[in-house]
Amino acid sequence: MRQSLRILLLTSLLFTTRLATAQTNYFFASTDPSGRPGPLNPAIPTPEQFLGYPLGSHMTRYDQIVAYFRELARLSDRVHVETIGQTYEHRPLIMALFTSPANYANRESIRQNHLKRATIAGNDEVPLVVQIGANVHGNEPSGGESTLLTAYYLAASESDEVKKWLNGMLVFVEPILNPDGRDRFANWANMHKSDASVADPLDREHNEIWPGGRMNHYWFDPNRDWFLCAHPEAQAHVAWFHRWIPYVVVDHHEMGTNATFYFDPGKNSSNNPVVPAYLYDTVYPTFGNYFANAMNGIGSLYFTKETFDKLYPGYGSSYANFYGGAGFLFEQASARGFVQETTTVPLTFAFTIRNQLTAALATLRASMAEKPMLLKLRRDFFASAANQAKQSAVKGYVFGDPADQTRTNAFVNLLRRHQIDTYELDRDLTAGGRTFRKGQAFVVPTEQRNYLMVRSAFEKQITYSDSLFYDASTWSLIHAFGLPYAELNAPTGKGATVALPLGKAITEPLAATVPPVERSSYAYLIDVSDYNSYRALYALQTGGAIVKTSFKPFSANVGVENRAFGYGTLVIPVQQQTLPADSLFRLVSRVSKQASVAVRGVPTGFSTQGIDLGSNNVRTLRKPEALLLVGPGVSAYEAGEVWHLLDQRVGMPVTKLDLANLPRTNLSRYTTLVMVSGAYPNDKAISDKVKAWVQGGGTLITLKTASEWAIKQGLTKEKLVASDTTRRSLRYNYDDAVTYEGAKALGGSIFTADLDLSHPIGFGFTDRRVSLFKNSQTMLQSSQSPYNTVAQYTDKPLVGGYVHPSSLKRVAKSAAILASGDGAGRVILFADNPNFRATWYGTNKLFLNALFFGGVLTVPSFEGEE
Ligand SMILES: [Zn+2]
């Protein structure tokens, strides 16, 4: 190497080191009254040394974050990195463990003792398990960036305090909970960064294009998914969680640019009543003092108590609360870029990173010091849960839909993710007016360790003291899955014991099993009650099969058995096909196996009861070609739910068309247009275009505000429920506005509707009563035509959740689904979102019916009563 080059390199290294020291002092100011971080191991590179730029000056790409953690693991015997999963976009999900080498060597026995400690006294020497996570929302970057510094400090600090932490704790850091979204945002901010910083909030750097980086690949909010586990990020995280069940979980977030910093305690009036009060009235305020001290030390403003509830078990900061831990939420005002103007001084990315780091280190300090409190919390929690279970009149739940193995199994598998003990039903049983059969139903006892999660999954109505909800107000999974179920009550009242019909415990994920297909020379039949029927139907159509659907029920002999086939049964004739019989048999066999849907061969079209297979009521289906409107103005969540459903659950491509491109799009190749909630333009050219396409034979499916748009644009004659226009001169205190007005919002509750089972949108359902999730004020009037109201809310529709009385009155007897005809096409209006968070398996089928059977739906005309 040339001498001059070597000098140059050496000088630049010294320069970087000096800058790095200045930066390190800035970030770690809270760790010591001197404002300096104490002795640091020089063999451990700072993030700046590793990355080549000061933190806060650039958004660190996810691969660089992973690389830094792996470098720490390579250099330090305090750090170990594990891959716990993979995102849709193939980014590895990593979890890093920071602890002393001695603890690491004993980690398995520590884990075993740790898991036992909830019940065994005198075993308090076992190290604490603490977990820090960040960036579940991809465009809230300060949390994720701060984990680089948390990791550096734990790896490099030679201070007595950090050594004590490493001896006394296993600190797990999951630097980025949503890497796909994080990279979307990081690339956005980096690609628009200017050397001369643009702090103007209007700059493109601070305003991501639709859909932004908050969500995961399919535009879901991953910070609602810990309870629902619909996506790989939550699935990996929850599986890890149950290996370690941490005492403390930290979730770093960001909020609006003009806010300050938030830490717990949160809003008192909205604590979850099933969780013991000790968490809220002792643990949160005690930890709050540590956070306050740390933030006071660096002069940062903050607030607590006013907002952010922990009612829902699916937030990163609340899940641990349902397992005897304490979840903490940090919310930092976002620079949403590198520097942004505020009502005071410009907010820098570096400042936001420092606040997050300060809060994370304060958590470790508090956890270490308050270990006895955390141990008591856990013991009390499980004692309280056991006591609540003992007191409960409900001793178990029995459930299962024999006609839909896929949906039933998905529910059981979700319960198992949360470590809810679930058993096969060991005998036939009648309960709650329903009969459940051995081999087709399952039982969940309430007296089990994770009783609070059992309540969360099954109870439709838990009473909360507040009527303001940050999100939905009920999340009963059994209703979301739409499964027949019954409570098993103690026969002699409260507190009594009952022998539950428990068969074999479920220990492995369930998969549906179907018999092999019997070869037929006449026709194959598929009942459409299984959730995977649509996957099978689409695969058959893609494979070149002509598939029909039956508009009337019938019975036929299958082998020695006479079977009833319901509305919507798929009929695949063997001869009227372009495929030869051999190929068709191979196709139906493959599809049956892959979709786990039973396909039944019949030797004759002559039914034992009802219509024959050659009837006019058996209509040929067209393979759907669907267009989904997306882009600015459209709800990314709802659009993402449709995309995810079709892509992941049905295996069907859907074209995502930007709303802005609709005017110049030729719609003729599409059978179906899906419009989810959105601010659609009041533009006659657009509505005329859609109308002409519908009249030519298209199926328009609209959800929520898109249904309102369709009505207002005259695409259908159906009507909205009139809003309450009575004006009274009321007078309230200004300060009460948020409480009064917020209480009127329909945050998300469950309602019952009556479904027409003979309508193509009701195909495959066996019960007229269906539970629907409603979180909007879209209310459709029941149709003037008696055939158009496919599903109607009952007169007392509320099943669970909070709803303001004025809204409840409007929901009662309103239409949940309307289907009206126009020319050769039809318009199908949903008042609500049947695809909510990929968890409403029960109502997904209504949407899929509209998509697959809409094309053969002819809407009867009605001339009025005589
Ligand atoms: Zn967030």
PDB file of C-alpha atoms in Angstrom, residues 564-780:
ATOM      1  CA  ALA A 564     -77.615 -34.755   0.442  1.00  0.00           C
ATOM      2  CA  PHE A 565     -75.965 -32.055  -1.667  1.00  0.00           C
ATOM      3  CA  GLY A 566     -76.822 -28.464  -0.742  1.00  0.00           C
ATOM      4  CA  TYR A 567     -77.266 -25.233  -2.670  1.00  0.00           C
ATOM      5  CA  GLY A 568     -74.185 -24.383  -4.716  1.00  0.00           C
ATOM      6  CA  THR A 569     -72.817 -27.916  -5.064  1.00  0.00           C
ATOM      7  CA  LEU A 570     -70.192 -27.984  -7.830  1.00  0.00           C
ATOM      8  CA  VAL A 571     -70.955 -30.352 -10.681  1.00  0.00           C
ATOM      9  CA  ILE A 572     -68.171 -31.474 -13.020  1.00  0.00           C
ATOM     10  CA  PRO A 573     -69.577 -33.597 -15.859  1.00  0.00           C
ATOM     11  CA  VAL A 574     -67.123 -36.060 -17.343  1.00  0.00           C
ATOM     12  CA  GLN A 575     -68.253 -35.991 -20.974  1.00  0.00           C
ATOM     13  CA  GLN A 576     -69.155 -32.342 -21.640  1.00  0.00           C
ATOM     14  CA  GLN A 577     -65.536 -31.287 -21.183  1.00  0.00           C
ATOM     15  CA  THR A 578     -62.666 -30.274 -23.410  1.00  0.00           C
ATOM     16  CA  LEU A 579     -60.448 -32.460 -21.210  1.00  0.00           C
ATOM     17  CA  PRO A 580     -60.367 -36.226 -21.863  1.00  0.00           C
ATOM     18  CA  ALA A 581     -61.815 -38.322 -19.007  1.00  0.00           C
ATOM     19  CA  ASP A 582     -58.359 -39.522 -17.906  1.00  0.00           C
ATOM     20  CA  SER A 583     -56.993 -35.996 -17.638  1.00  0.00           C
ATOM     21  CA  LEU A 584     -60.106 -34.850 -15.815  1.00  0.00           C
ATOM     22  CA  PHE A 585     -59.752 -37.666 -13.286  1.00  0.00           C
ATOM     23  CA  ARG A 586     -56.102 -36.788 -12.708  1.00  0.00           C
ATOM     24  CA  LEU A 587     -57.042 -33.114 -12.299  1.00  0.00           C
ATOM     25  CA  VAL A 588     -59.864 -33.681  -9.810  1.00  0.00           C
ATOM     26  CA  SER A 589     -57.674 -36.110  -7.840  1.00  0.00           C
ATOM     27  CA  ARG A 590     -54.799 -33.624  -7.642  1.00  0.00           C
ATOM     28  CA  VAL A 591     -57.068 -30.715  -6.730  1.00  0.00           C
ATOM     29  CA  SER A 592     -58.896 -32.758  -4.092  1.00  0.00           C
ATOM     30  CA  LYS A 593     -55.604 -33.644  -2.447  1.00  0.00           C
ATOM     31  CA  GLN A 594     -54.038 -30.195  -2.666  1.00  0.00           C
ATOM     32  CA  ALA A 595     -57.099 -28.329  -1.418  1.00  0.00           C
ATOM     33  CA  SER A 596     -58.147 -31.086   1.025  1.00  0.00           C
ATOM     34  CA  VAL A 597     -61.656 -30.949  -0.362  1.00  0.00           C
ATOM     35  CA  ALA A 598     -63.690 -34.097  -0.912  1.00  0.00           C
ATOM     36  CA  VAL A 599     -64.588 -34.804  -4.550  1.00  0.00           C
ATOM     37  CA  ARG A 600     -67.257 -37.470  -5.051  1.00  0.00           C
ATOM     38  CA  GLY A 601     -67.723 -39.450  -8.232  1.00  0.00           C
ATOM     39  CA  VAL A 602     -71.293 -40.428  -9.186  1.00  0.00           C
ATOM     40  CA  PRO A 603     -72.224 -42.939 -11.883  1.00  0.00           C
ATOM     41  CA  THR A 604     -75.554 -41.313 -12.827  1.00  0.00           C
ATOM     42  CA  GLY A 605     -77.205 -37.948 -13.227  1.00  0.00           C
ATOM     43  CA  PHE A 606     -80.504 -39.307 -11.985  1.00  0.00           C
ATOM     44  CA  SER A 607     -80.823 -37.934  -8.464  1.00  0.00           C
ATOM     45  CA  THR A 608     -82.547 -39.846  -5.703  1.00  0.00           C
ATOM     46  CA  GLN A 609     -84.205 -36.587  -4.665  1.00  0.00           C
ATOM     47  CA  GLY A 610     -84.412 -33.079  -6.133  1.00  0.00           C
ATOM     48  CA  ILE A 611     -83.062 -31.922  -9.472  1.00  0.00           C
ATOM     49  CA  ASP A 612     -81.010 -34.077 -11.839  1.00  0.00           C
ATOM     50  CA  LEU A 613     -77.530 -33.086 -12.928  1.00  0.00           C
ATOM     51  CA  GLY A 614     -78.675 -32.001 -16.398  1.00  0.00           C
ATOM     52  CA  SER A 615     -81.207 -29.539 -14.962  1.00  0.00           C
ATOM     53  CA  ASN A 616     -81.421 -25.901 -16.067  1.00  0.00           C
ATOM     54  CA  ASN A 617     -80.778 -25.123 -12.429  1.00  0.00           C
ATOM     55  CA  VAL A 618     -77.235 -26.421 -12.815  1.00  0.00           C
ATOM     56  CA  ARG A 619     -75.422 -23.465 -14.391  1.00  0.00           C
ATOM     57  CA  THR A 620     -71.980 -23.250 -15.943  1.00  0.00           C
ATOM     58  CA  LEU A 621     -69.490 -21.081 -14.053  1.00  0.00           C
ATOM     59  CA  ARG A 622     -67.062 -18.755 -15.728  1.00  0.00           C
ATOM     60  CA  LYS A 623     -63.549 -18.485 -14.324  1.00  0.00           C
ATOM     61  CA  PRO A 624     -63.408 -15.117 -12.567  1.00  0.00           C
ATOM     62  CA  GLU A 625     -60.991 -12.459 -13.783  1.00  0.00           C
ATOM     63  CA  ALA A 626     -61.038  -9.931 -11.007  1.00  0.00           C
ATOM     64  CA  LEU A 627     -59.914  -6.348 -10.857  1.00  0.00           C
ATOM     65  CA  LEU A 628     -59.294  -4.754  -7.465  1.00  0.00           C
ATOM     66  CA  LEU A 629     -59.100  -0.982  -7.282  1.00  0.00           C
ATOM     67  CA  VAL A 630     -56.161   0.218  -5.184  1.00  0.00           C
ATOM     68  CA  GLY A 631     -54.092   3.360  -4.789  1.00  0.00           C
ATOM     69  CA  PRO A 632     -54.507   6.788  -3.172  1.00  0.00           C
ATOM     70  CA  GLY A 633     -57.998   7.199  -1.738  1.00  0.00           C
ATOM     71  CA  VAL A 634     -58.602   3.466  -1.335  1.00  0.00           C
ATOM     72  CA  SER A 635     -58.373   1.699   2.044  1.00  0.00           C
ATOM     73  CA  ALA A 636     -55.078  -0.162   1.849  1.00  0.00           C
ATOM     74  CA  TYR A 637     -56.121  -2.449   4.704  1.00  0.00           C
ATOM     75  CA  GLU A 638     -59.290  -3.631   2.982  1.00  0.00           C
ATOM     76  CA  ALA A 639     -57.630  -3.881  -0.419  1.00  0.00           C
ATOM     77  CA  GLY A 640     -54.795  -5.854   1.186  1.00  0.00           C
ATOM     78  CA  GLU A 641     -57.304  -8.198   2.818  1.00  0.00           C
ATOM     79  CA  VAL A 642     -58.838  -9.003  -0.570  1.00  0.00           C
ATOM     80  CA  TRP A 643     -55.418  -9.461  -2.154  1.00  0.00           C
ATOM     81  CA  HIS A 644     -54.246 -11.714   0.693  1.00  0.00           C
ATOM     82  CA  LEU A 645     -57.442 -13.772   0.657  1.00  0.00           C
ATOM     83  CA  LEU A 646     -57.306 -14.445  -3.071  1.00  0.00           C
ATOM     84  CA  ASP A 647     -53.556 -14.894  -3.269  1.00  0.00           C
ATOM     85  CA  GLN A 648     -52.855 -16.912  -0.121  1.00  0.00           C
ATOM     86  CA  ARG A 649     -56.110 -18.723   0.587  1.00  0.00           C
ATOM     87  CA  VAL A 650     -57.586 -19.239  -2.882  1.00  0.00           C
ATOM     88  CA  GLY A 651     -54.453 -19.251  -5.048  1.00  0.00           C
ATOM     89  CA  MET A 652     -56.080 -16.855  -7.484  1.00  0.00           C
ATOM     90  CA  PRO A 653     -54.402 -13.889  -9.179  1.00  0.00           C
ATOM     91  CA  VAL A 654     -56.140 -10.541  -8.831  1.00  0.00           C
ATOM     92  CA  THR A 655     -55.167  -7.469 -10.826  1.00  0.00           C
ATOM     93  CA  LYS A 656     -54.487  -4.493  -8.566  1.00  0.00           C
ATOM     94  CA  LEU A 657     -55.411  -1.434 -10.603  1.00  0.00           C
ATOM     95  CA  ASP A 658     -54.670   2.084  -9.454  1.00  0.00           C
ATOM     96  CA  LEU A 659     -57.873   4.073  -9.163  1.00  0.00           C
ATOM     97  CA  ALA A 660     -56.185   6.861 -11.129  1.00  0.00           C
ATOM     98  CA  ASN A 661     -55.832   4.500 -14.097  1.00  0.00           C
ATOM     99  CA  LEU A 662     -59.474   3.424 -14.161  1.00  0.00           C
ATOM    100  CA  PRO A 663     -60.598   6.062 -16.715  1.00  0.00           C
ATOM    101  CA  ARG A 664     -58.216   4.710 -19.360  1.00  0.00           C
ATOM    102  CA  THR A 665     -58.699   1.013 -18.582  1.00  0.00           C
ATOM    103  CA  ASN A 666     -60.610  -1.313 -20.863  1.00  0.00           C
ATOM    104  CA  LEU A 667     -62.744  -3.344 -18.450  1.00  0.00           C
ATOM    105  CA  SER A 668     -64.014  -5.861 -20.987  1.00  0.00           C
ATOM    106  CA  ARG A 669     -61.640  -8.701 -20.032  1.00  0.00           C
ATOM    107  CA  TYR A 670     -62.753  -8.655 -16.372  1.00  0.00           C
ATOM    108  CA  THR A 671     -65.720 -10.524 -14.950  1.00  0.00           C
ATOM    109  CA  THR A 672     -65.561  -8.860 -11.560  1.00  0.00           C
ATOM    110  CA  LEU A 673     -64.670  -5.443 -10.156  1.00  0.00           C
ATOM    111  CA  VAL A 674     -63.975  -5.195  -6.420  1.00  0.00           C
ATOM    112  CA  MET A 675     -64.194  -1.826  -4.705  1.00  0.00           C
ATOM    113  CA  VAL A 676     -63.337  -1.686  -0.990  1.00  0.00           C
ATOM    114  CA  SER A 677     -63.794   1.381   1.218  1.00  0.00           C
ATOM    115  CA  GLY A 678     -62.387   4.517  -0.273  1.00  0.00           C
ATOM    116  CA  ALA A 679     -62.924   8.136  -1.202  1.00  0.00           C
ATOM    117  CA  TYR A 680     -64.057   7.501  -4.772  1.00  0.00           C
ATOM    118  CA  PRO A 681     -64.565  10.491  -7.042  1.00  0.00           C
ATOM    119  CA  ASN A 682     -67.963  11.958  -7.758  1.00  0.00           C
ATOM    120  CA  ASP A 683     -67.185  11.661 -11.457  1.00  0.00           C
ATOM    121  CA  LYS A 684     -69.874  10.817 -13.982  1.00  0.00           C
ATOM    122  CA  ALA A 685     -67.403   9.593 -16.570  1.00  0.00           C
ATOM    123  CA  ILE A 686     -66.197   6.938 -14.123  1.00  0.00           C
ATOM    124  CA  SER A 687     -69.623   5.868 -12.910  1.00  0.00           C
ATOM    125  CA  ASP A 688     -70.948   5.732 -16.489  1.00  0.00           C
ATOM    126  CA  LYS A 689     -68.033   3.534 -17.445  1.00  0.00           C
ATOM    127  CA  VAL A 690     -68.626   1.153 -14.540  1.00  0.00           C
ATOM    128  CA  LYS A 691     -72.389   1.142 -15.211  1.00  0.00           C
ATOM    129  CA  ALA A 692     -71.939   0.270 -18.882  1.00  0.00           C
ATOM    130  CA  TRP A 693     -69.589  -2.565 -17.917  1.00  0.00           C
ATOM    131  CA  VAL A 694     -72.101  -3.911 -15.336  1.00  0.00           C
ATOM    132  CA  GLN A 695     -74.932  -3.760 -17.877  1.00  0.00           C
ATOM    133  CA  GLY A 696     -72.739  -5.728 -20.261  1.00  0.00           C
ATOM    134  CA  GLY A 697     -72.561  -8.584 -17.743  1.00  0.00           C
ATOM    135  CA  GLY A 698     -69.991  -7.544 -15.128  1.00  0.00           C
ATOM    136  CA  THR A 699     -70.235  -8.192 -11.377  1.00  0.00           C
ATOM    137  CA  LEU A 700     -69.517  -5.169  -9.209  1.00  0.00           C
ATOM    138  CA  ILE A 701     -68.712  -6.010  -5.571  1.00  0.00           C
ATOM    139  CA  THR A 702     -68.530  -3.082  -3.164  1.00  0.00           C
ATOM    140  CA  LEU A 703     -67.704  -2.887   0.536  1.00  0.00           C
ATOM    141  CA  LYS A 704     -68.648  -0.199   3.067  1.00  0.00           C
ATOM    142  CA  THR A 705     -68.113   3.327   1.676  1.00  0.00           C
ATOM    143  CA  ALA A 706     -67.730   1.906  -1.828  1.00  0.00           C
ATOM    144  CA  SER A 707     -71.327   0.657  -1.431  1.00  0.00           C
ATOM    145  CA  GLU A 708     -72.352   4.196  -0.494  1.00  0.00           C
ATOM    146  CA  TRP A 709     -70.537   5.483  -3.564  1.00  0.00           C
ATOM    147  CA  ALA A 710     -72.316   2.980  -5.834  1.00  0.00           C
ATOM    148  CA  ILE A 711     -75.689   4.082  -4.459  1.00  0.00           C
ATOM    149  CA  LYS A 712     -74.927   7.790  -4.723  1.00  0.00           C
ATOM    150  CA  GLN A 713     -73.646   7.376  -8.293  1.00  0.00           C
ATOM    151  CA  GLY A 714     -76.858   5.613  -9.310  1.00  0.00           C
ATOM    152  CA  LEU A 715     -75.224   2.267 -10.061  1.00  0.00           C
ATOM    153  CA  THR A 716     -78.068   0.606  -8.182  1.00  0.00           C
ATOM    154  CA  LYS A 717     -81.545   1.609  -7.038  1.00  0.00           C
ATOM    155  CA  GLU A 718     -80.849   0.458  -3.474  1.00  0.00           C
ATOM    156  CA  LYS A 719     -80.798   3.068  -0.716  1.00  0.00           C
ATOM    157  CA  LEU A 720     -78.842   4.049   2.376  1.00  0.00           C
ATOM    158  CA  VAL A 721     -80.444   4.240   5.799  1.00  0.00           C
ATOM    159  CA  ALA A 722     -81.172   7.923   6.305  1.00  0.00           C
ATOM    160  CA  SER A 723     -79.000   9.589   8.897  1.00  0.00           C
ATOM    161  CA  ASP A 724     -80.647  11.025  11.970  1.00  0.00           C
ATOM    162  CA  THR A 725     -81.373  14.616  11.015  1.00  0.00           C
ATOM    163  CA  THR A 726     -83.307  15.711  14.087  1.00  0.00           C
ATOM    164  CA  ARG A 727     -81.581  18.804  15.417  1.00  0.00           C
ATOM    165  CA  ARG A 728     -81.935  19.692  19.037  1.00  0.00           C
ATOM    166  CA  SER A 729     -80.212  22.572  20.758  1.00  0.00           C
ATOM    167  CA  LEU A 730     -77.946  20.650  23.083  1.00  0.00           C
ATOM    168  CA  ARG A 731     -75.201  22.274  25.084  1.00  0.00           C
ATOM    169  CA  TYR A 732     -72.184  20.426  26.523  1.00  0.00           C
ATOM    170  CA  ASN A 733     -68.839  21.388  28.007  1.00  0.00           C
ATOM    171  CA  TYR A 734     -66.111  21.803  25.390  1.00  0.00           C
ATOM    172  CA  ASP A 735     -63.899  19.394  27.315  1.00  0.00           C
ATOM    173  CA  ASP A 736     -66.426  16.566  26.962  1.00  0.00           C
ATOM    174  CA  ALA A 737     -66.436  16.605  23.173  1.00  0.00           C
ATOM    175  CA  VAL A 738     -63.880  13.831  22.668  1.00  0.00           C
ATOM    176  CA  THR A 739     -65.641  11.536  25.122  1.00  0.00           C
ATOM    177  CA  TYR A 740     -69.176  12.154  23.838  1.00  0.00           C
ATOM    178  CA  GLU A 741     -68.395  12.161  20.146  1.00  0.00           C
ATOM    179  CA  GLY A 742     -65.872   9.319  20.347  1.00  0.00           C
ATOM    180  CA  ALA A 743     -68.477   7.113  22.000  1.00  0.00           C
ATOM    181  CA  LYS A 744     -70.606   7.362  18.854  1.00  0.00           C
ATOM    182  CA  ALA A 745     -67.885   5.814  16.682  1.00  0.00           C
ATOM    183  CA  LEU A 746     -68.514   2.218  15.679  1.00  0.00           C
ATOM    184  CA  GLY A 747     -65.033   0.908  16.460  1.00  0.00           C
ATOM    185  CA  GLY A 748     -65.891  -2.695  15.731  1.00  0.00           C
ATOM    186  CA  SER A 749     -68.601  -4.963  17.135  1.00  0.00           C
ATOM    187  CA  ILE A 750     -70.273  -8.218  16.187  1.00  0.00           C
ATOM    188  CA  PHE A 751     -73.860  -8.336  14.923  1.00  0.00           C
ATOM    189  CA  THR A 752     -76.184 -11.119  13.798  1.00  0.00           C
ATOM    190  CA  ALA A 753     -77.791 -11.182  10.400  1.00  0.00           C
ATOM    191  CA  ASP A 754     -80.272 -13.539   8.777  1.00  0.00           C
ATOM    192  CA  LEU A 755     -78.831 -15.027   5.584  1.00  0.00           C
ATOM    193  CA  ASP A 756     -80.848 -16.348   2.621  1.00  0.00           C
ATOM    194  CA  LEU A 757     -79.319 -19.814   2.173  1.00  0.00           C
ATOM    195  CA  SER A 758     -80.867 -20.289  -1.274  1.00  0.00           C
ATOM    196  CA  HIS A 759     -79.123 -17.215  -2.678  1.00  0.00           C
ATOM    197  CA  PRO A 760     -75.798 -17.790  -4.479  1.00  0.00           C
ATOM    198  CA  ILE A 761     -74.138 -15.496  -1.890  1.00  0.00           C
ATOM    199  CA  GLY A 762     -75.387 -17.864   0.823  1.00  0.00           C
ATOM    200  CA  PHE A 763     -74.145 -21.018  -0.957  1.00  0.00           C
ATOM    201  CA  GLY A 764     -72.369 -23.437   1.349  1.00  0.00           C
ATOM    202  CA  PHE A 765     -73.800 -21.963   4.560  1.00  0.00           C
ATOM    203  CA  THR A 766     -75.899 -24.247   6.728  1.00  0.00           C
ATOM    204  CA  ASP A 767     -77.203 -21.798   9.332  1.00  0.00           C
ATOM    205  CA  ARG A 768     -79.330 -18.762   8.494  1.00  0.00           C
ATOM    206  CA  ARG A 769     -77.877 -16.856  11.436  1.00  0.00           C
ATOM    207  CA  VAL A 770     -74.450 -15.457  10.660  1.00  0.00           C
ATOM    208  CA  SER A 771     -72.196 -13.229  12.750  1.00  0.00           C
ATOM    209  CA  LEU A 772     -70.795 -10.194  10.954  1.00  0.00           C
ATOM    210  CA  PHE A 773     -68.146  -7.725  12.022  1.00  0.00           C
ATOM    211  CA  LYS A 774     -69.178  -4.097  11.671  1.00  0.00           C
ATOM    212  CA  ASN A 775     -66.853  -1.161  12.154  1.00  0.00           C
ATOM    213  CA  SER A 776     -68.419   1.494   9.992  1.00  0.00           C
ATOM    214  CA  GLN A 777     -71.467   3.700   9.766  1.00  0.00           C
ATOM    215  CA  THR A 778     -72.427   2.423   6.312  1.00  0.00           C
ATOM    216  CA  MET A 779     -76.070   1.349   6.725  1.00  0.00           C
ATOM    217  CA  LEU A 780     -78.020  -0.073   3.794  1.00  0.00           C
TER     218      LEU A 780
END
